[in-house]
Coordinates of N, CA and C in Angstrom, one line a residue:
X1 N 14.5 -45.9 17.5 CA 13.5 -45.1 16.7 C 13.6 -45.6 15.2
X2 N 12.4 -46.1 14.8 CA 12.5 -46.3 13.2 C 13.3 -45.1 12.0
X3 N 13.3 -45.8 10.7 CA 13.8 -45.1 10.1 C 12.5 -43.5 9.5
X4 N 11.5 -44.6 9.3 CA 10.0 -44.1 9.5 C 9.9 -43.0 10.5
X5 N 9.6 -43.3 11.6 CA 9.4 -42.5 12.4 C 10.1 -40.8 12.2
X6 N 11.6 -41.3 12.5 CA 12.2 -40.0 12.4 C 12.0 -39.3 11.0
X7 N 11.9 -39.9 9.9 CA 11.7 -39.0 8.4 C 10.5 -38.1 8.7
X8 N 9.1 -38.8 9.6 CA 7.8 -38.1 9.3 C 8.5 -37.2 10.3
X9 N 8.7 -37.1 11.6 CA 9.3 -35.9 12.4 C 10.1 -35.1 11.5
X10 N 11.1 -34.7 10.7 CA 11.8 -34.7 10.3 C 10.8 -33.5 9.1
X11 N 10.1 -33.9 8.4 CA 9.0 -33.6 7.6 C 7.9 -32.9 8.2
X12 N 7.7 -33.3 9.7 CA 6.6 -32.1 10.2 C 7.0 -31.1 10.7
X13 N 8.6 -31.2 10.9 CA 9.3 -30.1 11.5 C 9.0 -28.9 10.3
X14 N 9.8 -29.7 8.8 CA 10.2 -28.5 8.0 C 8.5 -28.4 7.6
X15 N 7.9 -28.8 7.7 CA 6.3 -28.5 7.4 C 5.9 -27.2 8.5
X16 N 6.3 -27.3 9.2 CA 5.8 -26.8 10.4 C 6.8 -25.1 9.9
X17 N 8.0 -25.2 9.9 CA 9.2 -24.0 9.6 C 8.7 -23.3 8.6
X18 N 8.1 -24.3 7.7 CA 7.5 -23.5 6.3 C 6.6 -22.8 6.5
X19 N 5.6 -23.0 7.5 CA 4.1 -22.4 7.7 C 4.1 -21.1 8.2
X20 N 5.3 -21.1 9.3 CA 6.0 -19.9 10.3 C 6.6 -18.7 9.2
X21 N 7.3 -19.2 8.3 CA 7.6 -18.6 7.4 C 6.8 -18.0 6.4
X22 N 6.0 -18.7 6.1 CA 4.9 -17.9 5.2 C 3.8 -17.0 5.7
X23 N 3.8 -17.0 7.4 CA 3.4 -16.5 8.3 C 3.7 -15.4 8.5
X24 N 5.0 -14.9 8.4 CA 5.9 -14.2 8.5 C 6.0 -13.0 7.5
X25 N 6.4 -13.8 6.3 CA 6.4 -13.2 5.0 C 5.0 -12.0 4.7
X26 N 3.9 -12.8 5.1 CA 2.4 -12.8 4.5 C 2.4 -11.6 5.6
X27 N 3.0 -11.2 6.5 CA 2.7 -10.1 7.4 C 3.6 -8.7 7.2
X28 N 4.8 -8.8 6.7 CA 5.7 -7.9 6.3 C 5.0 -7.4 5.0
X29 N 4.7 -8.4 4.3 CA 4.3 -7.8 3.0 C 2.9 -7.0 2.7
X30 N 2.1 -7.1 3.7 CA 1.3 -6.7 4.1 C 1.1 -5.2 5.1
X31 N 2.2 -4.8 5.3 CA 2.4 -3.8 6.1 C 2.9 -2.6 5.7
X32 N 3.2 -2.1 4.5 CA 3.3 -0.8 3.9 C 2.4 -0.2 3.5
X33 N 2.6 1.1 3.6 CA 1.0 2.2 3.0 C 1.7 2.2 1.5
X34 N 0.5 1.7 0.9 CA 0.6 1.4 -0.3 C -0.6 2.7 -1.4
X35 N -0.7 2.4 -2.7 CA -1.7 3.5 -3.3 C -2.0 2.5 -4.5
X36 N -3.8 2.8 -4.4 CA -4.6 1.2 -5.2 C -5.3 2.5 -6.0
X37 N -5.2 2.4 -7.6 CA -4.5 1.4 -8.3 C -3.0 1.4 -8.1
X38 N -1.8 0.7 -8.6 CA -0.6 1.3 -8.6 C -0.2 1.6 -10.0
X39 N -1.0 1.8 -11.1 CA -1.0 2.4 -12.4 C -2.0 3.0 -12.7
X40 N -1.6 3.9 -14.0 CA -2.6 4.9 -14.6 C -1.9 5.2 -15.9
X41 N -2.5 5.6 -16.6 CA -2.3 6.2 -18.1 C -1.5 7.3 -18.1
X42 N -0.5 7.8 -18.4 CA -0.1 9.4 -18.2 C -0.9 10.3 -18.6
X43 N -1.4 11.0 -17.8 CA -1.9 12.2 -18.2 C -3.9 11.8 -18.4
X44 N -3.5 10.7 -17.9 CA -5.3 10.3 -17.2 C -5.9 11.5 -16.3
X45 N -7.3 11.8 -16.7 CA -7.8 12.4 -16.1 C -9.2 12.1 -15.2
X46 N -9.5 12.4 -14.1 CA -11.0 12.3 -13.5 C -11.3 10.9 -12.9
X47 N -10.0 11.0 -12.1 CA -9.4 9.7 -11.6 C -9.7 9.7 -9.8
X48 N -9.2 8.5 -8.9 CA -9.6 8.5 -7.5 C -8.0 7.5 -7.5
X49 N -7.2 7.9 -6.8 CA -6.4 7.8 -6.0 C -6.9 7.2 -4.4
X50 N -7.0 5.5 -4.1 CA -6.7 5.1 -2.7 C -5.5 4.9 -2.3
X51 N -5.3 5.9 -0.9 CA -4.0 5.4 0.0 C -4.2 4.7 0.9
X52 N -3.6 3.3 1.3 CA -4.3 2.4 2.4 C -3.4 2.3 3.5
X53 N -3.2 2.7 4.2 CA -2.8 3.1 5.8 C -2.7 1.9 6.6
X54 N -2.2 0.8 6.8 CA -1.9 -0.3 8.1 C -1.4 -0.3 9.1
X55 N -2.0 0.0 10.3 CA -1.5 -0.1 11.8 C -0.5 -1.4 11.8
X56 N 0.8 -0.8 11.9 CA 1.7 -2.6 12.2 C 1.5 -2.3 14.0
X57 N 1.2 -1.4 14.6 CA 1.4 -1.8 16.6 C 0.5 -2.7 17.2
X58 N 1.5 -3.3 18.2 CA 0.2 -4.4 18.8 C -0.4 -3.5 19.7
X59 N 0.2 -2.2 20.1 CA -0.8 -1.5 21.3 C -1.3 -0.1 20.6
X60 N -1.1 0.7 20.2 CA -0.6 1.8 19.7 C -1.9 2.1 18.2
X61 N -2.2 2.9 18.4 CA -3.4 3.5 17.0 C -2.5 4.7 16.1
X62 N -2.9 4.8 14.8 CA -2.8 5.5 14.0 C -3.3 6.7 14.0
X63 N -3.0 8.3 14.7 CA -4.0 9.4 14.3 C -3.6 10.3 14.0
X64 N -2.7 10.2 13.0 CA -2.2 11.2 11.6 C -1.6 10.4 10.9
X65 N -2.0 11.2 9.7 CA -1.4 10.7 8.1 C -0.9 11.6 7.2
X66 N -0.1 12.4 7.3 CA 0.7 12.8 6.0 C 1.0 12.9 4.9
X67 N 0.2 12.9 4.2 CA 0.5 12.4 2.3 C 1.2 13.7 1.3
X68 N 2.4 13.5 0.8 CA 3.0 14.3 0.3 C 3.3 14.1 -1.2
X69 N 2.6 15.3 -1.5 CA 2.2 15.5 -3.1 C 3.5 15.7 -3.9
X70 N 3.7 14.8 -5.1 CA 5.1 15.3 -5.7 C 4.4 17.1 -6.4
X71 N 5.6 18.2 -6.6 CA 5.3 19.2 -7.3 C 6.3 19.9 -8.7
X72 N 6.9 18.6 -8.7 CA 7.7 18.7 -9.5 C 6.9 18.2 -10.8
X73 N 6.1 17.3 -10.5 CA 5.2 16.9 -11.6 C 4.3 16.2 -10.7
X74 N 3.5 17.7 -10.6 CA 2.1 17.8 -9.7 C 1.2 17.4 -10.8
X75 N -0.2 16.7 -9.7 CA -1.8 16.1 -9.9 C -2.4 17.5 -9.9
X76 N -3.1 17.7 -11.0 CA -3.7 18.7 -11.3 C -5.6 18.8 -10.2
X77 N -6.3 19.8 -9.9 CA -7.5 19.7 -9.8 C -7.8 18.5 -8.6
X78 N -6.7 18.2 -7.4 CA -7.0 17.3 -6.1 C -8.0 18.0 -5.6
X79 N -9.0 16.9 -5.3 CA -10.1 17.0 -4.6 C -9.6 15.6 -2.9
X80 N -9.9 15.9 -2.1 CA -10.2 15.2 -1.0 C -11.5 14.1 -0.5
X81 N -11.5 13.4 -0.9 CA -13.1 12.2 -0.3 C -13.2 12.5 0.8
X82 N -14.6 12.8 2.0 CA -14.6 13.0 3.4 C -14.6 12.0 4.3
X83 N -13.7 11.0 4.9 CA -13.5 10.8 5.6 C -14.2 10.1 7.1
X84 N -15.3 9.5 7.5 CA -15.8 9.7 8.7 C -14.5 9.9 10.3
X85 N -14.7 10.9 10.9 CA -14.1 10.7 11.5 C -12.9 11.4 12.0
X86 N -12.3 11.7 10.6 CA -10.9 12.5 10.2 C -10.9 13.9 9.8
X87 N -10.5 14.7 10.1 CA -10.4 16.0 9.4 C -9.1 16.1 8.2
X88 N -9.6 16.7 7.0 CA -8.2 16.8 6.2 C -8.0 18.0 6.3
X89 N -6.6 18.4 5.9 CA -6.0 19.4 6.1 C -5.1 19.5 4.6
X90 N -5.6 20.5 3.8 CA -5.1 20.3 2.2 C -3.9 21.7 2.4
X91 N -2.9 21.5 2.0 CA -1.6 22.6 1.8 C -1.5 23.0 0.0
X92 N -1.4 24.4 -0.4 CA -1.1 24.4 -1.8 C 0.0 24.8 -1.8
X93 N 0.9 24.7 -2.9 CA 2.0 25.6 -2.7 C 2.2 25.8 -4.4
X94 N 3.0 27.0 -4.2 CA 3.3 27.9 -5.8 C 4.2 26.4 -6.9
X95 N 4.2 26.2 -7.9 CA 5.0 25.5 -8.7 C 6.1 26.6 -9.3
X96 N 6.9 25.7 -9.5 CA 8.4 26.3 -9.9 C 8.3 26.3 -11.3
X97 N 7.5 25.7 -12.0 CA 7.3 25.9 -13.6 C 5.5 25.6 -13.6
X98 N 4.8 26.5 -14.0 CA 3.4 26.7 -13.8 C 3.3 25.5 -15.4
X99 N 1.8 24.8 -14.9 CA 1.6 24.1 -16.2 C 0.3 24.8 -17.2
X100 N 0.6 24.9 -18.3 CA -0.2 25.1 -19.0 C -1.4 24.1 -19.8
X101 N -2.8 24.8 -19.6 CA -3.5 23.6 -19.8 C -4.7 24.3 -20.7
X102 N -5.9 23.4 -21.2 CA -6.5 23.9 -22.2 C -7.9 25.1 -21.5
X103 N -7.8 25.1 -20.3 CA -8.5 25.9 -19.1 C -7.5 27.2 -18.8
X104 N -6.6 27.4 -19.1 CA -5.5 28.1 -18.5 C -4.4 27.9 -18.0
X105 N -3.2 28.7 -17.2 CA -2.3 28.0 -17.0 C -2.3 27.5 -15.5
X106 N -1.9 26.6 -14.8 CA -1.8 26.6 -13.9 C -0.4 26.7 -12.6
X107 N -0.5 27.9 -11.5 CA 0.5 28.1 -11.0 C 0.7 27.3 -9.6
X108 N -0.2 27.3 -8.9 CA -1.0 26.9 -7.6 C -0.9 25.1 -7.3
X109 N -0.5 24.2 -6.9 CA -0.9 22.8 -6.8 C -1.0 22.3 -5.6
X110 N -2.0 21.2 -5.0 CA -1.7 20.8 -3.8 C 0.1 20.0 -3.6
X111 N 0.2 19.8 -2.7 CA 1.6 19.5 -2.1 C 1.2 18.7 -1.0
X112 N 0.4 18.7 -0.3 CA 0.5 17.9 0.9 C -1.2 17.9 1.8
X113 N -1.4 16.6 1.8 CA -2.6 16.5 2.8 C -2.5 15.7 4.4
X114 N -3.2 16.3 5.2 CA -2.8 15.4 6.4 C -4.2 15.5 7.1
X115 N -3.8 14.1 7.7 CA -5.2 13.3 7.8 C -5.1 13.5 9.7
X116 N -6.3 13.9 10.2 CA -6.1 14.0 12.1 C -7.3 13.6 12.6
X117 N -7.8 13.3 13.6 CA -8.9 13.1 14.6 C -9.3 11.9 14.6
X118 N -9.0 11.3 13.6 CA -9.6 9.6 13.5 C -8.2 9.0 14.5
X119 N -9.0 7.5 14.3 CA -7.5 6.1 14.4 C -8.1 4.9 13.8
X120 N -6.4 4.5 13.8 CA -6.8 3.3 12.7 C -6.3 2.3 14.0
X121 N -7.0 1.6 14.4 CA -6.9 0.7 15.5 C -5.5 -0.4 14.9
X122 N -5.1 -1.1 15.9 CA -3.7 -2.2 15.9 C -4.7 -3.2 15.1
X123 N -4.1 -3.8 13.9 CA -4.3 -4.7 13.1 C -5.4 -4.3 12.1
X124 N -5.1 -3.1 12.1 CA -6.9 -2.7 11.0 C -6.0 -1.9 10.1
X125 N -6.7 -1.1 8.9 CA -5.8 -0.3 7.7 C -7.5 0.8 7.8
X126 N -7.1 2.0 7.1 CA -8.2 2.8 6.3 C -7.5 3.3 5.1
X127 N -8.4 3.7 4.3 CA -8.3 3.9 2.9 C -8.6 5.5 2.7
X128 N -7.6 6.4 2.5 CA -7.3 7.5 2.6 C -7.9 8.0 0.5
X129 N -8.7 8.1 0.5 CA -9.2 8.5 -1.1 C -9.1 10.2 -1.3
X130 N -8.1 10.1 -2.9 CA -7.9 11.3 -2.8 C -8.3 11.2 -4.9
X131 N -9.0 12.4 -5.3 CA -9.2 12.6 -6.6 C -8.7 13.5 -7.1
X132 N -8.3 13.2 -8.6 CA -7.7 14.7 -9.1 C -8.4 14.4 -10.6
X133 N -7.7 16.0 -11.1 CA -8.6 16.4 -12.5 C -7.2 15.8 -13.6
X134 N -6.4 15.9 -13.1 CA -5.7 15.3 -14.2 C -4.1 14.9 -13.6
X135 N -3.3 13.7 -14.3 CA -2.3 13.1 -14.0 C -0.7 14.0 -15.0
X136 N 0.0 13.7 -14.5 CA 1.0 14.4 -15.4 C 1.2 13.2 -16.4
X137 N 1.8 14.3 -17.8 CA 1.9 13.0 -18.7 C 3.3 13.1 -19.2
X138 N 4.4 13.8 -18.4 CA 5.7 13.7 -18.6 C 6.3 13.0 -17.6
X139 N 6.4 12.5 -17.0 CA 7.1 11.1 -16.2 C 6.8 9.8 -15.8
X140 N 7.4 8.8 -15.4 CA 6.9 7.3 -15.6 C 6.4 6.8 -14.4
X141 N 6.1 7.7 -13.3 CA 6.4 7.5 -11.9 C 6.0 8.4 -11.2
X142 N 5.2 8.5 -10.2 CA 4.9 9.6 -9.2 C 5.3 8.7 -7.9
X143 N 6.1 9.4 -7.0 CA 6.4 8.7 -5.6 C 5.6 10.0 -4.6
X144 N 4.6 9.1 -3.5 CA 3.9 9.8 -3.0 C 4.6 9.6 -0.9
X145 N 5.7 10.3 -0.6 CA 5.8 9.7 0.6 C 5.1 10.5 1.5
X146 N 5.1 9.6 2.7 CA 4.3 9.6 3.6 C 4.7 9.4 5.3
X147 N 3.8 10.2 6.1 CA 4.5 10.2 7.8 C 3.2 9.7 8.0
X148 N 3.7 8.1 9.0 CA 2.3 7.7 9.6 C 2.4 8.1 11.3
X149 N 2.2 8.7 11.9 CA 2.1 8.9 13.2 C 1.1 8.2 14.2
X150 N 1.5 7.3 15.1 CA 1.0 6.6 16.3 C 0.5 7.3 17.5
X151 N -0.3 6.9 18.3 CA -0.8 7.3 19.9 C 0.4 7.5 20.3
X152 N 1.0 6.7 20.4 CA 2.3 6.4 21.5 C 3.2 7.1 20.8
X153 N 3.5 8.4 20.2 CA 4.0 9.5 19.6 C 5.2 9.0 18.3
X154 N 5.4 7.8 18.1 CA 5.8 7.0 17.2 C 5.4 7.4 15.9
X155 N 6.9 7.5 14.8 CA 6.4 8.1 13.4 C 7.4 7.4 12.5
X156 N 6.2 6.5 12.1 CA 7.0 6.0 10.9 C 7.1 6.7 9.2
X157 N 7.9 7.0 9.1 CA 8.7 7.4 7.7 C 8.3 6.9 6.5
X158 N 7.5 6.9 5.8 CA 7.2 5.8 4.4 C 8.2 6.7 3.0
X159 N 9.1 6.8 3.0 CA 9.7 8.1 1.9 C 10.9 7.3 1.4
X160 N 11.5 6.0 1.5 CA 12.6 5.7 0.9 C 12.2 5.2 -0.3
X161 N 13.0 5.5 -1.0 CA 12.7 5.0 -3.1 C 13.9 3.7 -3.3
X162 N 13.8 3.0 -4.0 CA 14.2 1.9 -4.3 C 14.9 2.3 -5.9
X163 N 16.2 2.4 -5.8 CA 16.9 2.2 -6.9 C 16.9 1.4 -7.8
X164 N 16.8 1.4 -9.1 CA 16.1 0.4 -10.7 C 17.3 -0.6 -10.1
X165 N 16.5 -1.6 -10.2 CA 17.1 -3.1 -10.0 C 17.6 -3.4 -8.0
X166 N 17.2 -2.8 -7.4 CA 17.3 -2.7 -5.9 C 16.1 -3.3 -5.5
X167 N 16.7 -4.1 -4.6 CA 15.4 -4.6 -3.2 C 14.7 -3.5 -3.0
X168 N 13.6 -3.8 -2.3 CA 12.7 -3.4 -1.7 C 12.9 -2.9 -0.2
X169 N 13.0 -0.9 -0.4 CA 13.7 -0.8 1.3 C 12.8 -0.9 2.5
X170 N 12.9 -0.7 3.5 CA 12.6 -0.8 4.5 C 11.4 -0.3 5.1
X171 N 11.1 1.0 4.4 CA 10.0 2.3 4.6 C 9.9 1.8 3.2
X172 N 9.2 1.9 2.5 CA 9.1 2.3 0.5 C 8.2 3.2 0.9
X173 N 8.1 4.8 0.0 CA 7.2 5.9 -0.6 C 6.5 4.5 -1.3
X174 N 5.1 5.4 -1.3 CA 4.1 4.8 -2.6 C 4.9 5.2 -3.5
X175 N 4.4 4.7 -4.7 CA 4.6 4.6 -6.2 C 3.8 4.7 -6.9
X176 N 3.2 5.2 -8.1 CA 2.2 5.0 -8.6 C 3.1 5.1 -10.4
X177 N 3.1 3.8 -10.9 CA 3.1 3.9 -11.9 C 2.7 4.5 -13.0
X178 N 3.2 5.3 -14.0 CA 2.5 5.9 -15.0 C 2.9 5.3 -16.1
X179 N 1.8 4.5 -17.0 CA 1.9 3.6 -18.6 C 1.9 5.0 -19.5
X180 N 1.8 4.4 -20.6 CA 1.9 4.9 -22.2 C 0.5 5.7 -22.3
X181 N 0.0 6.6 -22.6 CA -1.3 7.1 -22.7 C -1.6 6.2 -24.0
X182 N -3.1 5.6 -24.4 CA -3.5 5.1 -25.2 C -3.4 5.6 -26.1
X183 N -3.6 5.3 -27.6 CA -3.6 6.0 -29.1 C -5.2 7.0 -29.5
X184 N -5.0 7.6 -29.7 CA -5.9 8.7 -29.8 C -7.5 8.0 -30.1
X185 N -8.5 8.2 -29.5 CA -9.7 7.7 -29.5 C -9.9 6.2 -29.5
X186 N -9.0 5.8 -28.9 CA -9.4 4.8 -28.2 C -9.5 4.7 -26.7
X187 N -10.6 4.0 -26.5 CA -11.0 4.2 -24.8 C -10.4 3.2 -23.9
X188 N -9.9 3.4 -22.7 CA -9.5 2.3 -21.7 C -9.7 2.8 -20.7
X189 N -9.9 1.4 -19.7 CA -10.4 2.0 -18.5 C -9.4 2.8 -17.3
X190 N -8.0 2.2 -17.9 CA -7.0 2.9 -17.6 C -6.6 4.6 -17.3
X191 N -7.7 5.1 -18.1 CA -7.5 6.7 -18.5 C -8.7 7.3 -17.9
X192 N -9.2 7.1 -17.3 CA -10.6 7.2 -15.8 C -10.7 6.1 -15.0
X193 N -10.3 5.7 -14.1 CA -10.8 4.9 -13.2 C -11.6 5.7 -12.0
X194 N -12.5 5.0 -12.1 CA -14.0 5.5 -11.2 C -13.4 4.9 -9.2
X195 N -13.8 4.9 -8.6 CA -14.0 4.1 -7.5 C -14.5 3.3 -7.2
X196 N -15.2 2.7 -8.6 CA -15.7 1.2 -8.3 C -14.6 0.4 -9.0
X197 N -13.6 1.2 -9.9 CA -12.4 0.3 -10.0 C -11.4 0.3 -9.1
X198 N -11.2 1.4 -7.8 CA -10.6 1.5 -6.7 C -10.8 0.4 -6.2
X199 N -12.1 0.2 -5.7 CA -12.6 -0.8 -4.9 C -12.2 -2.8 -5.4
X200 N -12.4 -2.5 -6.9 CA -12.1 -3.5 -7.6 C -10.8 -4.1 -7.5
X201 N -9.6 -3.5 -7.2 CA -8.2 -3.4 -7.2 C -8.4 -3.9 -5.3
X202 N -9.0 -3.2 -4.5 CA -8.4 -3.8 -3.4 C -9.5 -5.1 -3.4
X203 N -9.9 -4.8 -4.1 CA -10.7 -6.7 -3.8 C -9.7 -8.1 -4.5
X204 N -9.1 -7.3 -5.5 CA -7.8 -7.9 -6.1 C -7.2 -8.6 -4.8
X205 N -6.4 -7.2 -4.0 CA -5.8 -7.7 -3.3 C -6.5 -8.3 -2.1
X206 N -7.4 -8.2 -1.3 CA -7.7 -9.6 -0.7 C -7.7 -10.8 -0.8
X207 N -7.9 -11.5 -2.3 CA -7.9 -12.2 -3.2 C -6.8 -12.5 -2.5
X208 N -5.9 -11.7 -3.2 CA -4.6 -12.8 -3.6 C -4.4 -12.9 -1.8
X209 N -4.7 -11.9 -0.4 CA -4.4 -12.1 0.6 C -5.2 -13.5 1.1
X210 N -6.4 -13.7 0.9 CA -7.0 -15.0 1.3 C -6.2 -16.4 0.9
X211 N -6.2 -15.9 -0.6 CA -5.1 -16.9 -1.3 C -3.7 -17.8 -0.4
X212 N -3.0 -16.2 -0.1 CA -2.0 -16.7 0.8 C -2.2 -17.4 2.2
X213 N -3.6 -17.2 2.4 CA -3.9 -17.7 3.6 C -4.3 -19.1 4.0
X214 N -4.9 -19.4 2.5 CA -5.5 -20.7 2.3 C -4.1 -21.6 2.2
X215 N -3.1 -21.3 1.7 CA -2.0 -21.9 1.3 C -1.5 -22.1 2.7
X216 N -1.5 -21.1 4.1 CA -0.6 -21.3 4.8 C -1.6 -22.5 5.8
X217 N -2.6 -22.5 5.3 CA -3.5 -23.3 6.3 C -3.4 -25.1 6.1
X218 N -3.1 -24.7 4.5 CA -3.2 -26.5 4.1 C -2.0 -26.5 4.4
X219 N -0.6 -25.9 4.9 CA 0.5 -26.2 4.9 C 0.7 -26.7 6.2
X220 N -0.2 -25.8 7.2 CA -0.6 -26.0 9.2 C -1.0 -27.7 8.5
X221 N -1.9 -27.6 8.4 CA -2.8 -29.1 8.1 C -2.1 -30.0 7.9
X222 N -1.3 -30.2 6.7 CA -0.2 -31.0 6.3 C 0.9 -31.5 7.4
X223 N 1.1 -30.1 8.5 CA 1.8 -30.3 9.5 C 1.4 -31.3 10.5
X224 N 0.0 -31.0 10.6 CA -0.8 -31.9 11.9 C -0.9 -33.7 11.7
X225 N -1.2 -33.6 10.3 CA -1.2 -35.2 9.9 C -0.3 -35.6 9.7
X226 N 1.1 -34.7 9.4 CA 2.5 -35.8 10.2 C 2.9 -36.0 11.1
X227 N 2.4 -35.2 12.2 CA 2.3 -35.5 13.4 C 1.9 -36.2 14.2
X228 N 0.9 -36.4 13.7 CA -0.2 -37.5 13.8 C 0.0 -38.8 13.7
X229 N 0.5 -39.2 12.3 CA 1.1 -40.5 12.0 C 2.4 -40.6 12.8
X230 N 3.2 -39.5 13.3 CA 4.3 -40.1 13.6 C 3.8 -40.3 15.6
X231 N 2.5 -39.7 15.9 CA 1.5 -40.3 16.9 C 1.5 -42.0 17.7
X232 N 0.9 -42.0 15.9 CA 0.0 -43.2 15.9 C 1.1 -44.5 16.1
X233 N 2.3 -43.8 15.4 CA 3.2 -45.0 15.3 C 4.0 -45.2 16.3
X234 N 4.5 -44.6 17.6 CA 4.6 -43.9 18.4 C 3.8 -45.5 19.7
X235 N 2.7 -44.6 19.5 CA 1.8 -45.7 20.5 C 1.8 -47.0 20.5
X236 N 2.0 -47.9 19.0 CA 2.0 -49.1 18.7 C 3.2 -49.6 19.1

C-alpha cells in the first residue's frame, strides 16, 4: 500500500470522525428548553417572553409543560399568548415582599404556568409565548425552570443552575439575562421588545443552526472526495 494511499484513508477517516462529531455536538446543543430573547433591560416593560420546547424522543410526544415563575423577583402584569391546541393553566401566588409600583402596590404574582392537551411530536419544538407588564429591575438574572413531560409518562427536569465559572449542566433552567437599564430618555429596543423581535432572535438562531449545518455538510463532502481518490488509486 502506498505512502499516498494510506495518508488519504487516514484523512477520510478523521474527516469522516469530524463530521460525526459535529453531528453530535449540533444535536445536544440543540436540545434544551431555552427562552428567546436571552436578555432584556432591567425593569423593561411590555415585553413577550418565548419558551421553545424540543422533543429530544425518537418515539414519545411532548403533552405538558410546566414553566415556573421566579417570585422572589416576580414578572409583573403576565399575560399568556393562546396557543392552538394547548390549554394554559396560570397559578398566582401571594409574594413574601409585595412590590410597589406607580399603579399601586402589588401583592399577587403569577408563579407558574402549565401547558396540556397539545404535543410537540419527536424531532419538532413549539414556542410557548408568555408577556408581561414589567421586568424586575433589582437582579441580574431570572432563572425560569421547567418540567417537560412525555406520552410515555417520562419527565424531564430542566431546573439545574450552573455555578459562575461552571460548565454547562445536564438539565439547565432557562436564564434570561437582565442588562443595565438604559440612561434616562434614551430609547432601545432592548426595553420593549415586541414579537417581531421574538421572532427575529429565533431566526437568529436558525441562522446560526443552518450555518452549522452547511459546515457539517462540506465536511461529509470533503469526506467523500477522499474517498474517492483513495478509489481511484486503488483501481489503477
Amino acid at each position: 500500500m502506498s505512502r499516498a494511499h494510506t495518508a488519504l484513508r487516514r484523512a477520510g477517516l478523521g474527516t469522516a470522525l469530524a463530521a460525526a462529531a459535529l453531528l453530535t455536538a449540533a444535536g445536544v446543543a440543540s436540545a434544551h428548553v431555552t427562552v428567546h430573547p436571552d436578555s432584556y433591560a432591567k425593569g423593561a416593560t411590555d415585553g413577550v417572553l418565548s419558551f421553545r420546547v424540543p422533543d429530544e424522543s425518537d418515539t414519545a410526544s411532548t403533552t405538558k409543560v410546566q414553566l415556573f415563575l421566579p417570585t422572589d423577583h416576580p414578572l409583573l402584569g403576565v399575560l399568556v399568548s393562546p396557543h392552538d391546541g394547548w390549554t394554559a393553566t396560570v397559578t398566582d401566588t401571594k409574594l413574601k415582599t409585595p412590590v410597589k409600583t406607580d399603579d399601586g402596590t402589588i401583592t399577587d404574582a403569577v408563579s407558574e404556568i402549565t401547558w396540556t392537551g397539545g404535543k410537540v411530536a419527536p424531532g419538532h419544538y413549539e414556542d410557548f409565548d408568555v408577556a408581561f407588564g414589567q421586568l424586575p429591575d433589582d437582579t441580574a438574572e431570572l432563572t425560569f425552570k421547567t418540567l417537560q413531560t412525555y406520552s410515555d409518562g417520562k419527565v424531564v427536569r430542566w431546573i439545574e443552575e450552573a455555578a459562575k465559572g461552571d460548565e454547562e449542566p445536564e438539565n439547565p433552567a432557562p436564564v434570561l439575562k437582565l442588562t443595565s437599564a438604559p440612561a434616562s430618555g434614551t430609547a432601545t429596543k432592548s426595553s420593549a421588545v415586541t414579537p417581531a423581535a421574538t421572532k427575529a432572535s429565533a431566526s437568529d438562531s436558525t441562522a446560526r443552526g443552518l450555518g452549522a449545518a452547511g459546515l457539517v455538510v462540506g465536511v461529509l463532502g470533503l469526506a467523500a472526495g477522499a474517498f474517492a481518490v483513495v478509489r481511484s488509486r486503488t483501481a489503477k
